[in-house]
Coordinates of N, CA and C in Angstrom, one line a residue:
X229 N 0.8 -1.2 0.0 CA 0.0 0.0 0.0 C 0.9 1.3 0.0
X230 N 1.8 1.3 1.0 CA 2.7 2.5 1.1 C 3.5 2.7 -0.2
X231 N 4.0 1.6 -0.7 CA 4.9 1.7 -1.9 C 4.0 2.1 -3.1
X232 N 2.8 1.6 -3.2 CA 1.9 2.0 -4.3 C 1.6 3.5 -4.2
X233 N 1.4 4.0 -3.0 CA 1.1 5.4 -2.8 C 2.3 6.3 -3.2
X234 N 3.5 5.8 -2.8 CA 4.7 6.6 -3.1 C 5.0 6.7 -4.6
X235 N 4.8 5.5 -5.2 CA 4.9 5.5 -6.7 C 4.0 6.5 -7.4
X236 N 2.8 6.5 -6.9 CA 1.8 7.5 -7.5 C 2.2 8.9 -7.2
X237 N 2.6 9.2 -6.0 CA 3.0 10.6 -5.7 C 4.2 11.0 -6.6
X238 N 5.2 10.1 -6.7 CA 6.4 10.5 -7.6 C 6.0 10.7 -9.0
X239 N 5.1 9.8 -9.5 CA 4.6 9.9 -10.9 C 3.9 11.2 -11.2
X240 N 2.9 11.6 -10.3 CA 2.1 12.7 -10.5 C 2.9 14.0 -10.3
X241 N 3.8 14.0 -9.3 CA 4.6 15.2 -9.0 C 5.6 15.4 -10.2
X242 N 6.1 14.3 -10.7 CA 7.0 14.4 -11.9 C 6.3 15.0 -13.1
X243 N 5.1 14.5 -13.3 CA 4.3 14.9 -14.5 C 4.0 16.4 -14.3
X244 N 3.7 16.9 -13.1 CA 3.4 18.3 -12.9 C 4.6 19.1 -13.2
X245 N 5.8 18.6 -12.8 CA 7.0 19.4 -13.0 C 7.3 19.4 -14.5
X246 N 7.1 18.3 -15.2 CA 7.4 18.3 -16.7 C 6.4 19.3 -17.4
X247 N 5.2 19.4 -16.9 CA 4.2 20.3 -17.6 C 4.7 21.8 -17.6
X248 N 5.6 22.1 -16.7 CA 6.1 23.5 -16.7 C 6.9 23.8 -17.9
X249 N 7.4 22.8 -18.6 CA 8.3 23.1 -19.8 C 7.5 23.0 -21.1
X250 N 6.2 22.8 -21.0 CA 5.3 22.7 -22.2 C 4.9 24.2 -22.6
X251 N 5.0 24.4 -23.9 CA 4.7 25.8 -24.4 C 3.2 26.1 -24.1
X252 N 2.9 27.4 -23.9 CA 1.6 27.8 -23.5 C 0.5 27.3 -24.4
X253 N 0.6 27.3 -25.7 CA -0.5 26.8 -26.5 C -0.9 25.4 -26.3
X254 N 0.1 24.6 -25.8 CA -0.2 23.1 -25.6 C -0.3 22.7 -24.1
X255 N -0.4 23.7 -23.2 CA -0.4 23.4 -21.8 C -1.6 22.6 -21.4
X256 N -2.8 22.8 -22.1 CA -4.0 22.1 -21.7 C -3.8 20.6 -22.2
X257 N -3.1 20.4 -23.2 CA -2.9 19.0 -23.7 C -2.0 18.3 -22.7
X258 N -1.1 19.0 -22.0 CA -0.3 18.4 -21.0 C -1.0 18.1 -19.7
X259 N -2.0 19.0 -19.4 CA -2.8 18.8 -18.1 C -3.8 17.7 -18.2
X260 N -4.2 17.3 -19.4 CA -5.2 16.2 -19.5 C -4.6 14.9 -19.1
X261 N -3.4 14.5 -19.6 CA -2.9 13.2 -19.1 C -2.5 13.3 -17.6
X262 N -2.1 14.5 -17.1 CA -1.8 14.6 -15.7 C -3.0 14.3 -14.8
X263 N -4.2 14.9 -15.2 CA -5.4 14.6 -14.5 C -5.8 13.1 -14.6
X264 N -5.6 12.5 -15.7 CA -6.0 11.1 -15.9 C -5.1 10.2 -15.0
X265 N -3.8 10.5 -15.0 CA -2.9 9.7 -14.2 C -3.2 9.9 -12.7
X266 N -3.4 11.1 -12.3 CA -3.8 11.3 -10.9 C -5.1 10.6 -10.5
X267 N -6.1 10.7 -11.4 CA -7.3 10.1 -11.1 C -7.3 8.6 -11.0
X268 N -6.7 8.0 -12.1 CA -6.6 6.5 -12.1 C -5.8 6.0 -11.0
X269 N -4.6 6.7 -10.7 CA -3.8 6.2 -9.7 C -4.4 6.3 -8.3
X270 N -5.2 7.3 -8.1 CA -5.9 7.5 -6.8 C -7.0 6.4 -6.7
X271 N -7.6 6.1 -7.7 CA -8.7 5.1 -7.7 C -8.0 3.7 -7.4
X272 N -6.8 3.5 -7.9 CA -6.1 2.2 -7.7 C -5.8 2.1 -6.2
X273 N -5.3 3.2 -5.6 CA -4.9 3.2 -4.2 C -6.2 3.0 -3.3
X274 N -7.3 3.7 -3.7 CA -8.5 3.6 -3.0 C -9.1 2.2 -3.0
X275 N -9.0 1.5 -4.1 CA -9.4 0.1 -4.2 C -8.7 -0.8 -3.3
X276 N -7.4 -0.6 -3.2 CA -6.5 -1.4 -2.3 C -6.8 -1.1 -0.8
X277 N -7.2 0.2 -0.5 CA -7.5 0.6 0.9 C -8.8 0.2 1.4
X278 N -9.9 0.5 0.7 CA -11.2 0.4 1.2 C -12.0 -0.8 0.5
X279 N -11.4 -1.4 -0.5 CA -12.1 -2.5 -1.2 C -12.7 -2.1 -2.5
X280 N -12.7 -3.1 -3.4 CA -13.1 -2.8 -4.8 C -14.5 -2.3 -4.9
X281 N -15.5 -3.0 -4.2 CA -16.9 -2.6 -4.4 C -17.1 -1.1 -4.1
X282 N -16.6 -0.7 -2.9 CA -16.9 0.7 -2.6 C -16.2 1.7 -3.5
X283 N -15.0 1.3 -3.9 CA -14.2 2.2 -4.9 C -14.9 2.3 -6.2
X284 N -15.7 1.2 -6.6 CA -16.4 1.3 -7.9 C -17.6 2.2 -7.8
X285 N -18.2 2.4 -6.6 CA -19.3 3.2 -6.4 C -19.0 4.7 -6.3
X286 N -17.9 5.0 -5.5 CA -17.5 6.3 -5.2 C -16.4 6.8 -6.2
X287 N -16.7 7.9 -6.9 CA -15.7 8.5 -7.9 C -14.5 9.1 -7.1
X288 N -13.6 8.3 -6.6 CA -12.5 8.9 -5.8 C -11.5 9.7 -6.6
X289 N -11.6 9.7 -7.9 CA -10.6 10.3 -8.7 C -10.8 11.8 -8.9
X290 N -11.9 12.3 -8.6 CA -12.3 13.7 -8.9 C -11.4 14.8 -8.3
X291 N -11.4 14.8 -7.0 CA -10.6 15.9 -6.3 C -9.1 15.8 -6.5
X292 N -8.5 14.6 -6.4 CA -7.1 14.5 -6.7 C -6.7 15.0 -8.1
X293 N -7.6 14.7 -9.1 CA -7.3 15.1 -10.5 C -7.4 16.7 -10.5
X294 N -8.3 17.2 -9.9 CA -8.5 18.7 -9.9 C -7.3 19.3 -9.1
X295 N -6.9 18.7 -8.0 CA -5.7 19.2 -7.3 C -4.5 19.2 -8.2
X296 N -4.3 18.1 -8.9 CA -3.1 18.1 -9.8 C -3.1 19.2 -10.9
X297 N -4.3 19.4 -11.5 CA -4.4 20.4 -12.5 C -4.2 21.8 -11.9
X298 N -4.8 22.1 -10.7 CA -4.7 23.4 -10.1 C -3.3 23.6 -9.7
X299 N -2.6 22.6 -9.2 CA -1.2 22.8 -8.7 C -0.3 23.0 -9.9
X300 N -0.5 22.3 -11.0 CA 0.3 22.5 -12.2 C 0.1 23.9 -12.8
X301 N -1.1 24.4 -12.8 CA -1.3 25.8 -13.3 C -0.7 26.8 -12.3
X302 N -0.8 26.6 -11.0 CA -0.3 27.5 -10.0 C 1.3 27.5 -10.1
X303 N 1.8 26.3 -10.3 CA 3.3 26.2 -10.4 C 3.8 27.0 -11.7
X304 N 3.0 26.9 -12.7 CA 3.3 27.6 -14.0 C 3.4 29.1 -13.7
X305 N 2.4 29.6 -13.0 CA 2.3 31.0 -12.7 C 3.5 31.4 -11.8
X306 N 3.8 30.6 -10.8 CA 4.9 30.9 -9.9 C 6.3 30.9 -10.6
X307 N 6.4 29.8 -11.5 CA 7.7 29.6 -12.2 C 8.0 30.8 -13.1
X308 N 6.9 31.4 -13.7 CA 7.1 32.5 -14.6 C 7.7 33.7 -13.9
X309 N 7.4 33.9 -12.6 CA 7.9 35.1 -11.9 C 9.1 34.7 -11.0
X310 N 9.1 33.5 -10.4 CA 10.2 33.1 -9.5 C 10.6 31.7 -9.9
X311 N 11.4 31.5 -10.9 CA 11.7 30.1 -11.3 C 12.3 29.2 -10.2
X312 N 13.1 29.9 -9.3 CA 13.7 29.1 -8.3 C 12.8 28.5 -7.3
X313 N 11.5 29.0 -7.3 CA 10.5 28.5 -6.4 C 9.8 27.2 -7.0
X314 N 10.0 27.0 -8.2 CA 9.3 25.9 -8.9 C 9.6 24.5 -8.3
X315 N 10.8 24.3 -8.0 CA 11.2 23.0 -7.4 C 10.6 22.8 -6.0
X316 N 10.6 23.9 -5.2 CA 10.0 23.8 -3.9 C 8.5 23.6 -4.0
X317 N 7.9 24.3 -5.0 CA 6.4 24.1 -5.3 C 6.1 22.7 -5.6
X318 N 6.9 22.0 -6.4 CA 6.6 20.6 -6.8 C 6.7 19.7 -5.6
X319 N 7.7 20.0 -4.7 CA 7.8 19.2 -3.5 C 6.6 19.4 -2.6
X320 N 6.2 20.6 -2.4 CA 5.0 20.9 -1.6 C 3.7 20.2 -2.2
X321 N 3.6 20.3 -3.5 CA 2.5 19.6 -4.2 C 2.5 18.1 -3.9
X322 N 3.7 17.5 -4.0 CA 3.8 16.1 -3.7 C 3.3 15.7 -2.3
X323 N 3.6 16.5 -1.4 CA 3.2 16.3 0.0 C 1.7 16.5 0.1
X324 N 1.2 17.5 -0.5 CA -0.3 17.8 -0.5 C -1.1 16.7 -1.2
X325 N -0.6 16.3 -2.3 CA -1.3 15.2 -3.1 C -1.3 13.9 -2.3
X326 N -0.2 13.6 -1.7 CA -0.2 12.3 -0.9 C -1.1 12.4 0.3
X327 N -1.1 13.6 1.0 CA -2.0 13.8 2.1 C -3.5 13.7 1.7
X328 N -3.8 14.3 0.5 CA -5.2 14.2 0.1 C -5.6 12.8 -0.2
X329 N -4.8 12.0 -0.8 CA -5.1 10.6 -1.1 C -5.4 9.8 0.2
X330 N -4.5 10.0 1.2 CA -4.7 9.3 2.4 C -6.0 9.8 3.1
X331 N -6.2 11.1 3.2 CA -7.4 11.6 3.8 C -8.7 11.1 3.1
X332 N -8.6 11.1 1.8 CA -9.8 10.6 1.1 C -10.1 9.1 1.3
X333 N -9.0 8.3 1.4 CA -9.2 6.9 1.7 C -9.8 6.7 3.0
X334 N -9.3 7.5 4.0 CA -9.9 7.4 5.4 C -11.4 7.8 5.4
X335 N -11.7 8.8 4.6 CA -13.1 9.3 4.6 C -14.0 8.2 3.9
X336 N -13.5 7.4 3.1 CA -14.3 6.4 2.4 C -14.3 5.0 3.1
X337 N -13.6 4.9 4.2 CA -13.5 3.7 4.9 C -14.6 3.7 6.0
X338 N -15.7 2.9 5.8 CA -16.8 2.9 6.8 C -16.4 2.4 8.2
X339 N -15.3 1.7 8.3 CA -14.8 1.1 9.5 C -13.8 2.0 10.3
X340 N -13.5 3.1 9.7 CA -12.5 4.0 10.3 C -13.3 5.1 11.1
X341 N -13.0 5.2 12.4 CA -13.8 6.2 13.2 C -13.4 7.7 12.8
X342 N -12.3 7.8 12.1 CA -11.9 9.2 11.6 C -12.6 9.6 10.4
X343 N -13.5 8.8 9.8 CA -14.1 9.1 8.5 C -14.9 10.4 8.5
X344 N -15.7 10.7 9.5 CA -16.4 12.0 9.4 C -15.5 13.2 9.4
X345 N -14.4 13.2 10.2 CA -13.4 14.3 10.3 C -12.7 14.4 8.9
X346 N -12.4 13.2 8.4 CA -11.7 13.2 7.1 C -12.6 13.8 6.0
X347 N -13.9 13.6 6.0 CA -14.8 14.1 5.1 C -14.9 15.6 5.2
X348 N -14.9 16.1 6.4 CA -14.9 17.6 6.7 C -13.6 18.2 6.1
X349 N -12.5 17.5 6.3 CA -11.2 18.0 5.8 C -11.2 18.1 4.3
X350 N -11.9 17.1 3.6 CA -11.9 17.1 2.2 C -12.7 18.3 1.7
X351 N -13.8 18.7 2.4 CA -14.6 19.9 2.0 C -13.7 21.1 2.0
X352 N -12.9 21.2 3.0 CA -11.9 22.4 3.1 C -10.9 22.3 2.0
X353 N -10.4 21.1 1.7 CA -9.4 21.0 0.6 C -10.1 21.4 -0.7
X354 N -11.3 21.0 -0.9 CA -12.0 21.4 -2.2 C -12.0 22.9 -2.4
X355 N -12.3 23.7 -1.3 CA -12.3 25.1 -1.4 C -10.8 25.7 -1.7
X356 N -9.8 25.0 -1.0 CA -8.5 25.4 -1.3 C -8.0 25.2 -2.7
X357 N -8.5 24.0 -3.2 CA -8.2 23.7 -4.6 C -8.9 24.7 -5.6
X358 N -10.1 25.1 -5.2 CA -10.8 26.1 -6.0 C -10.0 27.4 -6.0
X359 N -9.5 27.8 -4.9 CA -8.7 29.1 -4.8 C -7.4 29.0 -5.6
X360 N -6.7 27.9 -5.5 CA -5.5 27.7 -6.3 C -5.8 27.7 -7.8
X361 N -6.8 27.0 -8.2 CA -7.1 26.9 -9.6 C -7.6 28.3 -10.2
X362 N -8.5 28.9 -9.4 CA -9.0 30.2 -9.9 C -7.9 31.3 -10.0
X363 N -7.0 31.3 -9.0 CA -5.9 32.3 -8.9 C -5.0 32.0 -10.1
X364 N -4.6 30.8 -10.4 CA -3.7 30.5 -11.4 C -4.3 30.8 -12.8
X365 N -5.5 30.4 -13.0 CA -6.2 30.7 -14.3 C -6.3 32.2 -14.6
X366 N -6.7 32.9 -13.5 CA -6.9 34.4 -13.7 C -5.5 35.0 -13.9
X367 N -4.5 34.5 -13.1 CA -3.2 35.1 -13.1 C -2.5 34.9 -14.5
X368 N -2.8 33.8 -15.1 CA -2.1 33.5 -16.4 C -2.7 34.4 -17.6
X369 N -3.7 35.1 -17.3 CA -4.3 36.1 -18.3 C -4.6 35.4 -19.6
X370 N -5.3 34.3 -19.6 CA -5.7 33.6 -20.8 C -6.8 34.3 -21.5
X371 N -7.1 34.0 -22.7 CA -8.3 34.6 -23.4 C -9.5 34.2 -22.6
X372 N -10.5 35.2 -22.6 CA -11.7 35.0 -21.8 C -12.4 33.7 -22.1
X373 N -12.5 33.3 -23.4 CA -13.2 32.1 -23.7 C -12.6 30.9 -23.1
X374 N -11.2 30.9 -23.0 CA -10.5 29.8 -22.4 C -10.6 29.8 -20.9
X375 N -10.3 31.0 -20.3 CA -10.3 31.1 -18.8 C -11.7 30.9 -18.2
X376 N -12.7 31.5 -18.8 CA -14.0 31.3 -18.3 C -14.5 29.9 -18.4
X377 N -14.2 29.2 -19.5 CA -14.6 27.8 -19.6 C -13.9 26.9 -18.6
X378 N -12.6 27.2 -18.4 CA -11.8 26.4 -17.4 C -12.4 26.6 -16.0
X379 N -12.6 27.8 -15.7 CA -13.2 28.1 -14.4 C -14.6 27.5 -14.2
X380 N -15.4 27.5 -15.2 CA -16.7 26.9 -15.2 C -16.6 25.4 -14.9
X381 N -15.8 24.8 -15.7 CA -15.6 23.3 -15.6 C -15.1 22.9 -14.2
X382 N -14.1 23.6 -13.7 CA -13.5 23.3 -12.4 C -14.5 23.6 -11.3
X383 N -15.2 24.7 -11.4 CA -16.2 25.0 -10.3 C -17.3 24.0 -10.3
X384 N -17.8 23.6 -11.5 CA -18.8 22.6 -11.5 C -18.4 21.2 -11.0
X385 N -17.2 20.8 -11.3 CA -16.7 19.5 -10.8 C -16.4 19.6 -9.3
X386 N -15.9 20.7 -8.8 CA -15.8 20.9 -7.3 C -17.1 20.9 -6.6
X387 N -18.1 21.5 -7.2 CA -19.4 21.5 -6.6 C -20.0 20.1 -6.5
X388 N -19.7 19.3 -7.6 CA -20.1 17.9 -7.5 C -19.4 17.1 -6.4
X389 N -18.1 17.4 -6.2 CA -17.4 16.8 -5.1 C -18.0 17.2 -3.7
X390 N -18.3 18.5 -3.6 CA -18.9 18.9 -2.3 C -20.2 18.2 -2.0
X391 N -21.0 18.0 -3.1 CA -22.3 17.4 -3.0 C -22.3 15.9 -2.9
X392 N -21.2 15.3 -3.3 CA -21.1 13.9 -3.4 C -21.5 13.1 -2.2
X393 N -21.1 13.5 -0.9 CA -21.6 12.7 0.2 C -23.1 12.8 0.6
X394 N -23.7 13.9 0.0 CA -25.1 14.1 0.3 C -26.0 13.1 -0.4
X395 N -27.1 12.8 0.1 CA -28.0 11.8 -0.5 C -28.8 12.6 -1.6
X396 N -28.2 12.7 -2.7 CA -28.8 13.5 -3.8 C -28.8 12.6 -5.1
X397 N -29.9 12.7 -5.8 CA -30.0 12.0 -7.1 C -28.9 12.5 -8.0
X398 N -28.2 11.5 -8.7 CA -27.1 11.9 -9.6 C -27.5 13.0 -10.6
X399 N -28.6 12.8 -11.3 CA -29.0 13.8 -12.2 C -29.2 15.2 -11.6
X400 N -29.8 15.2 -10.4 CA -30.0 16.5 -9.7 C -28.6 17.1 -9.3
X401 N -27.7 16.2 -8.8 CA -26.4 16.6 -8.4 C -25.7 17.3 -9.5
X402 N -25.7 16.7 -10.7 CA -24.9 17.3 -11.8 C -25.6 18.5 -12.4
X403 N -27.0 18.6 -12.2 CA -27.7 19.8 -12.6 C -27.3 21.0 -11.8
X404 N -27.2 20.8 -10.5 CA -26.8 21.8 -9.6 C -25.3 22.2 -9.8
X405 N -24.5 21.2 -10.0 CA -23.1 21.5 -10.2 C -22.9 22.3 -11.5
X406 N -23.7 21.9 -12.5 CA -23.6 22.7 -13.8 C -24.0 24.1 -13.6
X407 N -25.1 24.4 -12.9 CA -25.6 25.7 -12.7 C -24.5 26.6 -11.9
X408 N -24.0 26.0 -10.9 CA -22.9 26.7 -10.1 C -21.7 27.0 -11.0
X409 N -21.3 26.0 -11.7 CA -20.1 26.2 -12.6 C -20.4 27.3 -13.6
X410 N -21.6 27.3 -14.2 CA -21.9 28.3 -15.2 C -21.9 29.7 -14.6
X411 N -22.5 29.8 -13.4 CA -22.5 31.1 -12.7 C -21.1 31.7 -12.4
X412 N -20.2 30.8 -11.9 CA -18.9 31.2 -11.6 C -18.1 31.5 -12.8
X413 N -18.3 30.7 -13.9 CA -17.7 31.0 -15.2 C -18.1 32.3 -15.8
X414 N -19.3 32.7 -15.7 CA -19.8 34.0 -16.2 C -19.1 35.1 -15.4
X415 N -18.9 35.0 -14.1 CA -18.2 36.0 -13.4 C -16.8 36.0 -13.7
X416 N -16.2 34.9 -14.0 CA -14.8 34.9 -14.5 C -14.6 35.6 -15.8
X417 N -15.6 35.5 -16.7 CA -15.5 36.2 -18.0 C -15.5 37.7 -17.7
X418 N -16.4 38.1 -16.9 CA -16.5 39.6 -16.6 C -15.2 40.1 -15.8
X419 N -14.7 39.2 -15.0 CA -13.5 39.6 -14.2 C -12.3 39.9 -15.1
X420 N -12.2 39.3 -16.3 CA -11.1 39.5 -17.2 C -11.0 41.0 -17.6
X421 N -12.0 41.7 -17.4 CA -12.0 43.2 -17.8 C -11.6 44.0 -16.6
X422 N -11.3 43.4 -15.5 CA -10.9 44.1 -14.2 C -9.4 43.9 -14.0
X423 N -8.6 44.9 -14.1 CA -7.1 44.7 -14.0 C -6.6 44.5 -12.5
X424 N -6.9 43.4 -12.0 CA -6.3 43.1 -10.6 C -5.4 41.9 -10.7
X425 N -4.7 41.6 -9.6 CA -3.7 40.5 -9.5 C -4.4 39.2 -9.5
X426 N -3.6 38.1 -9.7 CA -4.1 36.8 -9.8 C -4.7 36.3 -8.4
X427 N -4.0 36.7 -7.3 CA -4.5 36.3 -6.0 C -5.9 36.9 -5.7
X428 N -6.0 38.2 -6.0 CA -7.2 38.9 -5.7 C -8.4 38.4 -6.6
X429 N -8.0 38.1 -7.8 CA -9.0 37.5 -8.7 C -9.4 36.1 -8.2
X430 N -8.5 35.3 -7.7 CA -8.8 34.0 -7.1 C -9.7 34.1 -5.9
X431 N -9.4 35.1 -5.1 CA -10.3 35.3 -3.9 C -11.7 35.7 -4.3
X432 N -11.8 36.6 -5.3 CA -13.1 37.0 -5.9 C -13.9 35.8 -6.4
X433 N -13.3 34.9 -7.2 CA -14.0 33.8 -7.7 C -14.3 32.7 -6.6
X434 N -13.4 32.6 -5.6 CA -13.6 31.7 -4.5 C -14.8 32.1 -3.7
X435 N -14.9 33.5 -3.5 CA -16.1 34.0 -2.8 C -17.4 33.7 -3.5
X436 N -17.3 33.9 -4.8 CA -18.5 33.6 -5.6 C -18.9 32.1 -5.6
X437 N -17.8 31.3 -5.6 CA -18.1 29.8 -5.6 C -18.7 29.5 -4.2
X438 N -18.1 30.0 -3.1 CA -18.6 29.8 -1.8 C -20.1 30.2 -1.7
X439 N -20.4 31.4 -2.3 CA -21.8 31.9 -2.2 C -22.8 30.9 -3.0
X440 N -22.5 30.6 -4.2 CA -23.3 29.8 -5.0 C -23.4 28.3 -4.5
X441 N -22.3 27.8 -4.0 CA -22.2 26.4 -3.5 C -23.1 26.3 -2.2
X442 N -22.9 27.3 -1.3 CA -23.7 27.3 -0.1 C -25.2 27.4 -0.3
X443 N -25.6 28.3 -1.2 CA -27.0 28.4 -1.5 C -27.6 27.2 -2.1
X444 N -26.8 26.6 -3.0 CA -27.2 25.3 -3.7 C -27.4 24.2 -2.6
X445 N -26.5 24.1 -1.7 CA -26.6 23.0 -0.7 C -27.8 23.2 0.2
X446 N -28.1 24.5 0.6 CA -29.2 24.7 1.4 C -30.5 24.5 0.6
X447 N -30.5 24.8 -0.7 CA -31.7 24.6 -1.5 C -32.0 23.1 -1.6
X448 N -30.9 22.3 -1.8 CA -31.1 20.9 -1.9 C -31.6 20.3 -0.6
X449 N -31.1 20.9 0.5 CA -31.6 20.3 1.8 C -32.9 20.9 2.2
X450 N -33.5 21.8 1.5 CA -34.8 22.4 1.8 C -34.7 23.4 3.0
X451 N -33.5 23.9 3.2 CA -33.4 24.8 4.4 C -33.1 26.3 3.9
X452 N -33.3 26.5 2.7 CA -33.0 27.9 2.2 C -34.1 28.8 2.5
X453 N -33.9 29.8 3.3 CA -34.9 30.8 3.7 C -34.2 32.2 3.7
X454 N -35.0 33.2 4.2 CA -34.5 34.6 4.2 C -33.3 34.7 5.1
X455 N -33.3 34.0 6.2 CA -32.1 34.1 7.1 C -30.8 33.6 6.5
X456 N -30.9 32.5 5.8 CA -29.8 31.9 5.1 C -29.3 32.9 4.0
X457 N -30.3 33.4 3.2 CA -30.0 34.3 2.1 C -29.3 35.6 2.7
X458 N -29.8 36.1 3.8 CA -29.2 37.2 4.4 C -27.7 37.0 4.9
X459 N -27.5 35.8 5.5 CA -26.2 35.4 6.0 C -25.2 35.4 4.8
X460 N -25.5 34.6 3.8 CA -24.6 34.5 2.7 C -24.5 35.8 1.9
X461 N -25.6 36.5 1.8 CA -25.5 37.8 1.1 C -24.6 38.8 1.9
X462 N -24.7 38.8 3.2 CA -23.8 39.7 4.0 C -22.4 39.3 3.9
X463 N -22.1 38.0 3.9 CA -20.7 37.6 3.8 C -20.1 37.9 2.4
X464 N -21.0 37.7 1.4 CA -20.5 38.0 0.0 C -20.3 39.5 -0.1
X465 N -21.2 40.4 0.4 CA -21.1 41.8 0.3 C -19.8 42.3 1.0
X466 N -19.6 41.8 2.2 CA -18.4 42.1 3.0 C -17.1 41.7 2.2
X467 N -17.1 40.5 1.7 CA -16.0 40.0 1.0 C -15.7 40.8 -0.3
X468 N -16.7 41.1 -1.0 CA -16.5 41.9 -2.3 C -16.0 43.3 -1.9
X469 N -16.5 43.9 -0.8 CA -16.0 45.2 -0.4 C -14.6 45.2 0.0
X470 N -14.1 44.1 0.7 CA -12.7 44.0 1.0 C -11.9 43.9 -0.3
X471 N -12.3 43.1 -1.2 CA -11.6 42.9 -2.5 C -11.5 44.3 -3.2
X472 N -12.6 45.0 -3.3 CA -12.6 46.3 -3.9 C -11.6 47.3 -3.3
X473 N -11.6 47.3 -1.9 CA -10.6 48.1 -1.2 C -9.2 47.7 -1.5
X474 N -9.0 46.4 -1.4 CA -7.6 45.9 -1.7 C -7.1 46.2 -3.1
X475 N -8.0 46.0 -4.1 CA -7.6 46.3 -5.4 C -7.3 47.8 -5.6
X476 N -7.9 48.7 -4.9 CA -7.7 50.1 -5.0 C -6.3 50.4 -4.4
X477 N -6.0 49.8 -3.2 CA -4.7 50.2 -2.6 C -3.5 49.5 -3.3
X478 N -3.8 48.3 -3.9 CA -2.7 47.6 -4.5 C -2.4 48.1 -5.9
X479 N -3.4 48.6 -6.5 CA -3.3 49.1 -7.9 C -2.2 50.1 -8.1
X480 N -1.4 50.0 -9.1 CA -0.3 50.9 -9.3 C -0.8 52.3 -9.6
X481 N -0.1 53.3 -8.9 CA -0.5 54.7 -9.1 C 0.1 55.3 -10.3

């Protein structure tokens, strides 16, 4: 088990490092096999950890694949400004990826008492992956059609991951995930006309994802009311105000 996990970490981290040398027009072609390797490898480890039957039911590949893609994009952004940090970034990604696979396996093991805590940790990791992916995509300053589509797909898949443990019909789950992804993607398109840094752009999109994802979860649970709308609306308004203030002070004079 340990050897299988270490081989997977080395393979995925190495592929992420190699993707840094791929020319920009072909970077998405390099990310596709990276996501596939991360997903299939994670599913293999999950099968060995919690059993074949459970691994076949639960799509354990989703979040690790998104983490690999988000990390590769973020490393690409960092390497462009600070090349000497790229190696450190790859090492940190290797640790984070390995930790995610272990935490996910624990969350899927019905006999492990740590499973509920591991599931809560995965929800937090999903939002961190969203921030990394959104920051990297916005920071790379890609064409709006490409960046908005990428943000939309990633937001939708992460929404599906957040909803996965809930008792939701699959068609309904993907319907909600698609709506959330579309909403965040539309905001990403508009954000491309706002000259702010990659991190601030990532925070803006993360806040939007948090807002739409939270409202979707409450709507699915039948608990969406004026109080919930007010709470999420207040948090979103405060967050957007902070971003506006930060963009004003950070903007070059």
